[in-house]
Short mmCIF file of N, CA and C in Angstrom, two decimals:
data_model
loop_
_atom_site.label_atom_id
_atom_site.label_comp_id
_atom_site.label_asym_id
_atom_site.label_seq_id
_atom_site.Cartn_x
_atom_site.Cartn_y
_atom_site.Cartn_z
N MET E 1 -152.89 139.17 37.04
CA MET E 1 -151.61 139.31 37.89
C MET E 1 -150.57 140.25 37.31
N ILE E 2 -150.62 140.13 35.90
CA ILE E 2 -149.61 140.93 35.33
C ILE E 2 -149.93 142.42 35.23
N ARG E 3 -151.19 142.57 35.16
CA ARG E 3 -151.84 143.97 34.95
C ARG E 3 -151.56 144.70 36.57
N THR E 4 -151.63 144.05 37.52
CA THR E 4 -151.47 144.29 38.90
C THR E 4 -150.25 144.39 39.50
N ASN E 5 -149.11 143.83 39.08
CA ASN E 5 -147.74 143.71 39.63
C ASN E 5 -146.70 144.23 38.54
N ARG E 6 -145.71 144.63 39.02
CA ARG E 6 -144.47 144.89 38.04
C ARG E 6 -143.83 143.80 37.78
N VAL E 7 -143.62 142.71 38.53
CA VAL E 7 -143.00 141.52 38.38
C VAL E 7 -143.82 140.34 38.68
N VAL E 8 -143.90 139.46 37.74
CA VAL E 8 -144.49 138.04 37.57
C VAL E 8 -143.61 137.00 37.51
N LEU E 9 -143.97 136.03 38.22
CA LEU E 9 -143.05 134.78 37.85
C LEU E 9 -144.24 133.67 37.47
N ILE E 10 -143.97 133.05 36.14
CA ILE E 10 -144.82 132.23 35.72
C ILE E 10 -143.90 130.79 35.71
N ARG E 11 -144.44 129.78 36.47
CA ARG E 11 -143.77 128.42 36.23
C ARG E 11 -144.76 127.40 35.59
N GLY E 12 -144.59 126.77 34.59
CA GLY E 12 -145.24 125.89 34.09
C GLY E 12 -144.45 124.64 33.42
N PHE E 13 -144.96 123.56 33.21
CA PHE E 13 -144.43 122.40 32.62
C PHE E 13 -143.84 122.75 31.18
N THR E 14 -142.68 121.93 30.82
CA THR E 14 -142.17 122.19 29.61
C THR E 14 -143.23 121.65 28.53
N GLY E 15 -143.34 122.63 27.38
CA GLY E 15 -144.45 122.41 26.52
C GLY E 15 -145.85 122.91 26.81
N CYS E 16 -145.86 123.65 27.92
CA CYS E 16 -147.33 124.06 28.31
C CYS E 16 -147.69 125.34 27.43
N GLY E 17 -146.87 126.04 26.66
CA GLY E 17 -147.15 127.33 26.03
C GLY E 17 -146.48 128.59 26.55
N LYS E 18 -145.74 128.42 27.39
CA LYS E 18 -145.20 129.72 28.08
C LYS E 18 -144.52 130.52 27.16
N SER E 19 -143.73 130.09 26.31
CA SER E 19 -143.04 130.83 25.41
C SER E 19 -143.81 131.37 24.18
N THR E 20 -144.79 130.57 23.78
CA THR E 20 -145.36 130.89 22.43
C THR E 20 -146.89 131.75 22.89
N GLN E 21 -147.54 130.96 23.99
CA GLN E 21 -148.93 131.74 24.30
C GLN E 21 -148.90 132.88 25.10
N ILE E 22 -148.03 133.14 26.22
CA ILE E 22 -147.93 134.20 27.11
C ILE E 22 -147.95 135.56 26.35
N PRO E 23 -147.02 135.44 25.17
CA PRO E 23 -146.81 137.07 24.37
C PRO E 23 -148.18 137.19 23.69
N GLN E 24 -148.78 136.17 23.29
CA GLN E 24 -150.11 136.26 22.41
C GLN E 24 -151.18 136.85 23.44
N TYR E 25 -151.28 136.24 24.65
CA TYR E 25 -152.20 136.51 25.62
C TYR E 25 -152.06 137.99 25.84
N LEU E 26 -150.86 138.41 26.08
CA LEU E 26 -150.41 140.00 26.39
C LEU E 26 -150.98 140.80 25.40
N ALA E 27 -150.61 140.40 24.21
CA ALA E 27 -151.03 141.12 23.07
C ALA E 27 -152.57 141.36 22.89
N VAL E 28 -153.30 140.25 22.96
CA VAL E 28 -154.57 140.35 22.97
C VAL E 28 -155.36 141.14 24.12
N ASP E 29 -154.74 141.06 25.27
CA ASP E 29 -155.17 141.63 26.45
C ASP E 29 -155.10 143.25 26.17
N CYS E 30 -153.85 143.62 25.64
CA CYS E 30 -153.55 145.16 25.51
C CYS E 30 -154.65 145.58 24.29
N GLN E 31 -155.04 144.85 23.24
CA GLN E 31 -155.83 145.07 22.24
C GLN E 31 -157.25 145.39 22.68
N ASN E 32 -157.66 144.30 23.63
CA ASN E 32 -158.91 144.53 24.22
C ASN E 32 -159.11 145.75 24.99
N HIS E 33 -157.93 146.22 25.60
CA HIS E 33 -158.24 147.25 26.48
C HIS E 33 -157.90 148.49 25.81
N GLY E 34 -157.61 148.71 24.37
CA GLY E 34 -157.17 149.70 23.65
C GLY E 34 -155.74 150.29 24.02
N GLN E 35 -154.94 149.39 24.47
CA GLN E 35 -153.46 150.02 25.00
C GLN E 35 -152.52 149.35 23.80
N ALA E 36 -151.58 150.36 23.76
CA ALA E 36 -150.44 149.99 22.75
C ALA E 36 -149.53 148.99 23.49
N TYR E 37 -148.78 148.18 22.81
CA TYR E 37 -147.78 147.22 23.41
C TYR E 37 -146.65 147.14 22.71
N ASN E 38 -145.56 146.59 23.04
CA ASN E 38 -144.27 146.28 22.59
C ASN E 38 -143.90 145.13 23.66
N ILE E 39 -143.75 143.96 23.14
CA ILE E 39 -143.26 142.91 24.02
C ILE E 39 -141.75 142.35 23.74
N ILE E 40 -141.06 142.21 24.54
CA ILE E 40 -139.73 141.56 24.16
C ILE E 40 -139.68 140.18 24.83
N VAL E 41 -139.38 139.21 24.33
CA VAL E 41 -139.18 137.92 24.89
C VAL E 41 -137.77 137.21 24.61
N THR E 42 -137.16 137.10 25.75
CA THR E 42 -135.84 136.64 25.69
C THR E 42 -135.85 134.84 25.82
N GLN E 43 -134.80 134.36 24.97
CA GLN E 43 -134.68 132.91 25.00
C GLN E 43 -133.20 132.74 25.12
N PRO E 44 -132.69 131.89 25.90
CA PRO E 44 -131.20 131.68 25.97
C PRO E 44 -130.67 131.15 24.69
N ARG E 45 -131.44 130.43 23.92
CA ARG E 45 -130.87 129.55 22.83
C ARG E 45 -131.24 130.28 21.74
N ARG E 46 -130.12 130.50 20.76
CA ARG E 46 -130.19 131.33 19.63
C ARG E 46 -131.21 130.52 18.57
N VAL E 47 -131.25 129.23 18.57
CA VAL E 47 -132.15 128.42 17.55
C VAL E 47 -133.68 128.60 18.18
N ALA E 48 -133.54 128.48 19.37
CA ALA E 48 -135.11 128.78 19.94
C ALA E 48 -135.87 130.19 19.59
N VAL E 49 -134.83 131.24 19.54
CA VAL E 49 -135.28 132.61 19.16
C VAL E 49 -136.13 132.45 17.89
N LYS E 50 -135.41 132.11 16.95
CA LYS E 50 -135.89 132.02 15.59
C LYS E 50 -137.16 131.12 15.43
N LEU E 51 -136.96 129.81 15.94
CA LEU E 51 -138.04 128.81 15.87
C LEU E 51 -139.45 129.46 16.40
N LEU E 52 -139.26 129.96 17.84
CA LEU E 52 -140.37 130.58 18.52
C LEU E 52 -141.06 131.76 17.69
N ALA E 53 -140.29 132.72 17.10
CA ALA E 53 -140.74 133.60 16.43
C ALA E 53 -141.55 133.17 15.15
N THR E 54 -140.95 132.26 14.44
CA THR E 54 -141.64 131.66 13.20
C THR E 54 -142.99 131.10 13.55
N ARG E 55 -143.01 130.29 14.77
CA ARG E 55 -144.06 129.75 15.27
C ARG E 55 -145.28 130.63 15.69
N VAL E 56 -144.84 131.69 16.49
CA VAL E 56 -145.92 132.76 16.94
C VAL E 56 -146.38 133.46 15.68
N ALA E 57 -145.51 133.72 14.77
CA ALA E 57 -146.09 134.61 13.62
C ALA E 57 -146.97 133.67 12.81
N ALA E 58 -146.87 132.58 12.59
CA ALA E 58 -147.71 131.56 11.92
C ALA E 58 -148.92 131.18 12.63
N GLU E 59 -148.93 131.26 13.86
CA GLU E 59 -150.30 131.28 14.77
C GLU E 59 -150.96 132.52 14.65
N LEU E 60 -150.27 133.72 14.57
CA LEU E 60 -151.15 135.01 14.33
C LEU E 60 -151.18 135.27 12.88
N ASN E 61 -150.99 134.22 11.92
CA ASN E 61 -151.23 134.35 10.61
C ASN E 61 -150.65 135.80 9.92
N CYS E 62 -149.47 135.89 10.39
CA CYS E 62 -148.69 137.13 9.78
C CYS E 62 -147.25 136.73 9.38
N PRO E 63 -146.79 137.52 8.41
CA PRO E 63 -145.44 137.10 7.91
C PRO E 63 -144.48 137.43 9.22
N LEU E 64 -143.31 136.60 9.28
CA LEU E 64 -142.16 136.79 10.12
C LEU E 64 -141.55 138.34 9.84
N GLY E 65 -141.46 138.94 10.96
CA GLY E 65 -140.68 140.11 10.56
C GLY E 65 -141.80 141.33 10.62
N THR E 66 -143.18 140.96 10.63
CA THR E 66 -143.90 142.00 10.64
C THR E 66 -144.49 142.28 12.04
N LEU E 67 -145.57 141.67 12.63
CA LEU E 67 -146.16 141.85 13.79
C LEU E 67 -145.08 141.08 14.76
N VAL E 68 -144.54 139.97 14.47
CA VAL E 68 -143.81 139.19 15.31
C VAL E 68 -142.41 139.10 14.45
N GLY E 69 -141.29 139.35 15.27
CA GLY E 69 -139.97 139.24 14.84
C GLY E 69 -139.09 138.95 15.64
N TYR E 70 -137.83 138.72 15.16
CA TYR E 70 -136.55 138.17 15.98
C TYR E 70 -135.32 139.12 15.88
N GLN E 71 -134.32 138.82 16.70
CA GLN E 71 -133.06 139.44 16.57
C GLN E 71 -132.05 138.43 17.52
N ILE E 72 -131.26 138.03 16.64
CA ILE E 72 -130.06 137.22 17.32
C ILE E 72 -128.84 137.82 16.60
N GLY E 73 -128.09 138.73 17.49
CA GLY E 73 -127.03 139.36 17.19
C GLY E 73 -127.26 140.17 15.84
N LEU E 74 -126.53 140.13 14.95
CA LEU E 74 -126.98 140.90 13.76
C LEU E 74 -127.95 140.10 12.62
N ASP E 75 -128.35 139.00 12.92
CA ASP E 75 -129.13 138.40 12.35
C ASP E 75 -130.72 138.69 12.84
N ARG E 76 -131.49 139.25 11.97
CA ARG E 76 -132.79 140.01 12.43
C ARG E 76 -133.76 139.69 11.32
N SER E 77 -135.06 139.69 11.67
CA SER E 77 -136.37 139.81 10.91
C SER E 77 -137.25 140.55 11.73
N ARG E 78 -137.38 141.85 11.62
CA ARG E 78 -138.24 142.71 12.23
C ARG E 78 -138.61 144.11 11.35
N ASP E 79 -139.63 144.61 11.58
CA ASP E 79 -139.77 146.07 11.09
C ASP E 79 -140.09 146.91 12.20
N ASN E 80 -139.20 147.71 12.42
CA ASN E 80 -138.92 148.60 13.72
C ASN E 80 -140.49 149.37 13.97
N LYS E 81 -141.11 149.70 13.23
CA LYS E 81 -142.46 150.14 13.36
C LYS E 81 -143.66 149.11 13.72
N ALA E 82 -143.50 147.97 12.81
CA ALA E 82 -144.64 147.05 12.64
C ALA E 82 -144.42 145.95 13.87
N THR E 83 -143.28 145.81 14.17
CA THR E 83 -143.00 144.49 15.17
C THR E 83 -143.60 144.70 16.63
N LYS E 84 -144.48 144.15 17.16
CA LYS E 84 -144.89 144.27 18.50
C LYS E 84 -144.50 143.40 19.31
N ILE E 85 -144.16 142.07 18.93
CA ILE E 85 -143.67 141.04 19.52
C ILE E 85 -142.24 140.51 19.29
N LEU E 86 -141.07 140.80 20.02
CA LEU E 86 -139.79 140.55 19.46
C LEU E 86 -139.24 139.48 20.38
N TYR E 87 -138.75 138.43 19.66
CA TYR E 87 -137.91 137.43 20.28
C TYR E 87 -136.41 137.80 20.24
N LEU E 88 -135.57 137.47 21.14
CA LEU E 88 -134.10 137.88 21.10
C LEU E 88 -133.61 137.30 22.24
N THR E 89 -132.18 137.23 21.98
CA THR E 89 -131.28 136.49 23.27
C THR E 89 -131.02 137.65 24.26
N PRO E 90 -130.83 136.92 25.53
CA PRO E 90 -130.67 137.83 26.54
C PRO E 90 -129.41 138.87 26.23
N GLY E 91 -128.35 138.26 25.53
CA GLY E 91 -127.16 139.32 25.06
C GLY E 91 -127.73 140.28 24.21
N VAL E 92 -128.70 140.25 23.35
CA VAL E 92 -129.09 141.42 22.60
C VAL E 92 -129.99 142.22 23.47
N LEU E 93 -130.72 141.92 24.42
CA LEU E 93 -131.45 142.81 25.34
C LEU E 93 -130.56 143.47 26.17
N LEU E 94 -129.54 142.97 26.86
CA LEU E 94 -128.37 143.45 27.50
C LEU E 94 -127.86 144.60 26.89
N GLN E 95 -127.30 144.34 25.54
CA GLN E 95 -126.67 145.34 24.70
C GLN E 95 -127.83 146.66 24.66
N ARG E 96 -129.06 146.13 24.38
CA ARG E 96 -129.89 147.59 24.24
C ARG E 96 -130.08 148.18 25.41
N LEU E 97 -130.03 147.46 26.72
CA LEU E 97 -130.15 148.18 27.93
C LEU E 97 -128.86 148.96 28.34
N ILE E 98 -127.66 148.59 27.86
CA ILE E 98 -126.45 149.11 28.12
C ILE E 98 -126.33 150.52 27.34
N LEU E 99 -126.63 150.36 25.75
CA LEU E 99 -126.58 151.37 24.94
C LEU E 99 -127.67 152.49 25.10
N SER E 100 -128.76 152.18 25.54
CA SER E 100 -130.01 152.98 25.37
C SER E 100 -130.09 153.51 26.96
N SER E 101 -129.87 152.67 27.92
CA SER E 101 -130.30 152.93 29.29
C SER E 101 -131.75 153.08 29.62
N SER E 102 -132.49 152.88 28.55
CA SER E 102 -133.80 152.94 28.62
C SER E 102 -134.62 152.13 27.71
N LEU E 103 -135.87 151.67 28.22
CA LEU E 103 -136.72 150.74 27.29
C LEU E 103 -138.27 151.38 27.29
N ASN E 104 -138.33 152.72 27.51
CA ASN E 104 -139.49 153.31 27.54
C ASN E 104 -140.65 152.93 26.64
N PHE E 105 -140.15 152.48 25.27
CA PHE E 105 -141.17 151.87 24.35
C PHE E 105 -141.60 150.45 24.53
N VAL E 106 -141.02 149.93 25.47
CA VAL E 106 -141.46 148.52 25.76
C VAL E 106 -142.31 148.46 26.97
N THR E 107 -143.45 147.58 26.73
CA THR E 107 -144.65 147.39 27.95
C THR E 107 -144.44 146.28 28.67
N HIS E 108 -143.75 145.09 27.93
CA HIS E 108 -143.75 144.02 28.73
C HIS E 108 -142.19 143.48 28.34
N ILE E 109 -141.53 142.70 29.33
CA ILE E 109 -140.32 142.06 28.97
C ILE E 109 -140.63 140.78 29.72
N ILE E 110 -140.28 139.64 28.88
CA ILE E 110 -140.41 138.47 29.28
C ILE E 110 -138.98 137.75 29.20
N LEU E 111 -138.47 137.34 30.44
CA LEU E 111 -137.37 136.49 30.55
C LEU E 111 -137.68 135.14 30.74
N ASP E 112 -137.46 134.39 29.69
CA ASP E 112 -137.85 132.95 29.43
C ASP E 112 -136.58 132.09 29.85
N GLU E 113 -136.94 130.86 30.47
CA GLU E 113 -135.79 129.91 30.94
C GLU E 113 -135.02 130.51 31.97
N ILE E 114 -135.61 131.11 32.93
CA ILE E 114 -134.73 131.96 33.92
C ILE E 114 -133.85 130.85 34.61
N HIS E 115 -134.12 129.74 34.66
CA HIS E 115 -133.23 128.66 35.45
C HIS E 115 -132.05 128.42 34.64
N GLU E 116 -131.91 128.94 33.46
CA GLU E 116 -130.55 128.55 32.72
C GLU E 116 -129.80 129.98 32.88
N ARG E 117 -128.99 129.79 33.92
CA ARG E 117 -127.97 130.75 34.14
C ARG E 117 -126.83 131.06 33.19
N SER E 118 -126.57 132.35 33.03
CA SER E 118 -125.41 132.59 32.29
C SER E 118 -125.08 133.91 32.65
N ALA E 119 -123.68 134.74 32.24
CA ALA E 119 -123.46 135.98 32.66
C ALA E 119 -124.47 136.89 32.00
N ASP E 120 -124.96 136.88 30.87
CA ASP E 120 -125.74 137.86 30.13
C ASP E 120 -127.10 137.75 31.14
N MET E 121 -127.71 136.54 31.62
CA MET E 121 -129.03 136.70 32.25
C MET E 121 -128.81 137.12 33.53
N ASP E 122 -127.63 136.99 34.31
CA ASP E 122 -127.50 137.43 35.56
C ASP E 122 -127.28 139.02 35.46
N MET E 123 -126.64 139.64 34.44
CA MET E 123 -126.55 141.02 34.24
C MET E 123 -127.91 141.68 33.95
N LEU E 124 -128.61 141.03 33.21
CA LEU E 124 -130.06 141.56 33.07
C LEU E 124 -130.77 141.58 34.29
N PHE E 125 -130.65 140.51 35.25
CA PHE E 125 -131.39 140.36 36.36
C PHE E 125 -131.07 141.78 37.22
N LEU E 126 -129.76 142.04 37.16
CA LEU E 126 -129.08 143.10 38.18
C LEU E 126 -129.67 144.53 37.47
N LEU E 127 -129.55 144.66 36.22
CA LEU E 127 -129.83 145.90 35.56
C LEU E 127 -131.49 146.10 35.70
N LEU E 128 -132.30 145.00 35.49
CA LEU E 128 -133.79 145.28 35.42
C LEU E 128 -134.28 145.51 36.99
N LYS E 129 -133.64 144.71 37.81
CA LYS E 129 -134.01 144.90 39.27
C LYS E 129 -133.69 146.46 39.82
N LYS E 130 -132.60 146.92 39.25
CA LYS E 130 -132.05 148.37 39.65
C LYS E 130 -133.21 149.40 38.93
N GLN E 131 -133.48 149.10 37.81
CA GLN E 131 -134.37 149.88 37.11
C GLN E 131 -135.74 149.80 37.84
N ILE E 132 -136.19 148.80 38.12
CA ILE E 132 -137.48 148.41 38.86
C ILE E 132 -137.53 149.13 40.02
N CYS E 133 -136.40 148.95 41.02
CA CYS E 133 -136.58 149.44 42.29
C CYS E 133 -136.38 151.15 42.21
N GLU E 134 -135.64 151.62 41.20
CA GLU E 134 -135.58 153.07 41.16
C GLU E 134 -136.79 153.56 40.51
N ARG E 135 -137.70 152.73 40.09
CA ARG E 135 -139.04 153.26 39.38
C ARG E 135 -138.57 153.75 37.96
N ARG E 136 -137.44 153.32 37.22
CA ARG E 136 -137.16 153.85 35.80
C ARG E 136 -137.51 153.05 34.73
N LEU E 137 -138.03 151.68 35.08
CA LEU E 137 -138.82 150.93 34.26
C LEU E 137 -140.05 150.68 34.26
N ASN E 138 -140.92 151.19 33.39
CA ASN E 138 -142.39 151.20 33.30
C ASN E 138 -142.83 149.79 32.71
N ALA E 139 -141.99 149.04 31.95
CA ALA E 139 -142.54 147.75 31.54
C ALA E 139 -142.76 146.87 32.58
N LYS E 140 -143.55 145.81 32.38
CA LYS E 140 -143.94 144.75 33.28
C LYS E 140 -142.90 143.77 32.99
N LEU E 141 -142.23 143.06 34.04
CA LEU E 141 -141.20 142.10 33.85
C LEU E 141 -142.00 140.65 34.25
N ILE E 142 -142.02 139.76 33.33
CA ILE E 142 -142.49 138.46 33.42
C ILE E 142 -141.30 137.48 33.39
N LEU E 143 -141.08 136.61 34.53
CA LEU E 143 -140.01 135.63 34.64
C LEU E 143 -140.65 134.15 34.41
N MET E 144 -140.13 133.53 33.49
CA MET E 144 -140.84 132.25 33.16
C MET E 144 -139.80 131.25 33.26
N SER E 145 -140.15 130.01 33.86
CA SER E 145 -139.44 128.74 33.82
C SER E 145 -140.18 127.60 34.12
N ALA E 146 -139.70 126.31 33.65
CA ALA E 146 -140.36 125.21 33.95
C ALA E 146 -139.87 124.70 35.21
N THR E 147 -138.55 124.91 35.71
CA THR E 147 -138.17 124.64 36.74
C THR E 147 -137.33 125.72 37.54
N CYS E 148 -137.74 126.33 38.64
CA CYS E 148 -137.00 127.50 39.10
C CYS E 148 -137.39 127.39 40.51
N ASP E 149 -136.52 128.07 41.54
CA ASP E 149 -136.56 128.23 42.84
C ASP E 149 -137.60 129.52 43.03
N VAL E 150 -138.82 129.69 42.90
CA VAL E 150 -139.73 130.69 43.07
C VAL E 150 -139.28 131.55 44.28
N ALA E 151 -139.01 131.03 45.34
CA ALA E 151 -138.72 131.88 46.48
C ALA E 151 -137.59 132.65 46.61
N LEU E 152 -136.49 132.23 45.69
CA LEU E 152 -135.36 132.84 45.46
C LEU E 152 -135.50 133.94 44.55
N PHE E 153 -136.41 133.90 43.34
CA PHE E 153 -136.60 135.14 42.65
C PHE E 153 -137.33 136.08 43.29
N GLN E 154 -138.62 135.55 44.15
CA GLN E 154 -139.28 136.47 44.78
C GLN E 154 -138.42 137.33 45.53
N ALA E 155 -137.61 136.71 46.41
CA ALA E 155 -136.89 137.56 47.36
C ALA E 155 -135.90 138.42 46.55
N TYR E 156 -135.33 138.07 45.63
CA TYR E 156 -134.27 138.86 44.70
C TYR E 156 -135.12 140.18 44.17
N PHE E 157 -136.38 139.99 43.55
CA PHE E 157 -137.03 141.08 42.92
C PHE E 157 -137.63 141.80 43.87
N THR E 158 -137.84 141.52 44.95
CA THR E 158 -138.49 142.50 46.18
C THR E 158 -137.38 143.71 46.40
N CYS E 159 -138.14 144.91 46.11
CA CYS E 159 -137.18 146.08 46.57
C CYS E 159 -137.40 146.42 47.91
N PRO E 160 -136.03 146.78 48.43
CA PRO E 160 -136.05 147.01 49.88
C PRO E 160 -136.85 148.30 50.11
N GLU E 161 -137.65 148.42 51.37
CA GLU E 161 -138.37 149.59 51.57
C GLU E 161 -137.70 150.88 51.54
N GLU E 162 -136.31 150.87 51.76
CA GLU E 162 -135.61 152.36 51.97
C GLU E 162 -135.35 152.66 50.48
N VAL E 163 -135.31 151.77 49.51
CA VAL E 163 -135.10 152.37 48.22
C VAL E 163 -136.36 152.77 47.68
N LEU E 164 -137.59 151.93 47.80
CA LEU E 164 -138.67 152.61 47.36
C LEU E 164 -139.17 153.62 48.04
N GLY E 165 -139.01 154.18 49.18
CA GLY E 165 -139.44 155.21 49.72
C GLY E 165 -138.15 156.60 49.85
N ALA E 166 -137.15 156.08 49.33
CA ALA E 166 -136.01 157.18 49.31
C ALA E 166 -136.56 158.51 48.76
N GLU E 167 -137.08 158.64 47.52
CA GLU E 167 -137.46 159.66 46.67
C GLU E 167 -138.26 160.57 47.67
N GLU E 168 -139.52 159.81 48.15
CA GLU E 168 -140.50 160.59 49.01
C GLU E 168 -139.73 161.20 50.27
N GLU E 169 -138.78 160.53 50.90
CA GLU E 169 -138.11 160.99 52.06
C GLU E 169 -137.27 162.23 51.74
N GLU E 170 -136.67 162.21 50.59
CA GLU E 170 -135.78 163.30 50.13
C GLU E 170 -136.51 164.42 49.88
N GLU E 171 -137.80 164.28 49.30
CA GLU E 171 -138.60 165.40 48.85
C GLU E 171 -139.09 166.09 50.24
N GLU E 172 -139.50 165.34 51.26
CA GLU E 172 -139.86 165.68 52.47
C GLU E 172 -139.10 166.62 53.17
N GLU E 173 -137.54 166.22 53.12
CA GLU E 173 -136.70 166.89 53.79
C GLU E 173 -136.33 168.35 52.97
N LEU E 174 -136.59 168.33 51.72
CA LEU E 174 -136.29 169.52 51.16
C LEU E 174 -137.41 170.49 51.29
N VAL E 175 -138.46 170.23 51.87
CA VAL E 175 -139.55 171.06 52.05
C VAL E 175 -139.48 171.86 53.28
#
């Protein structure tokens, strides 16, 4: 589903492995297909960011800060070149989006615990939807939650036809 869709919603019970296993599955899938990958995983709670990164690094048998890293504000453990799975808070991702306005190096963005609303998460939804609808985001967006209204998020991340076809219509008018 993730390979063929730009936005995917994963709903699963608490403790089923969404936060730890999905990023690893994506990494293995990319490796198996000979594709480069850079996965960002957001967690709304600062403590969870560090704990999840530590656990996934242990499961992958690598030191924290190499293949798997984290960033919570200025507290970080990562190697810019080696880190391929990066856990961070929504605020850090929002800051990156605002400052760079591009995440071309990122292949997958996982927004975890989407049912936990915050100003940062709402702004991320807005900016990511805008980039998806304008086709400026090449990364796959994976939304995860144990309890969320699937229909609400499906409706929100569906791009209007006029936005998706706007570029093509403009090109036709210019010809």
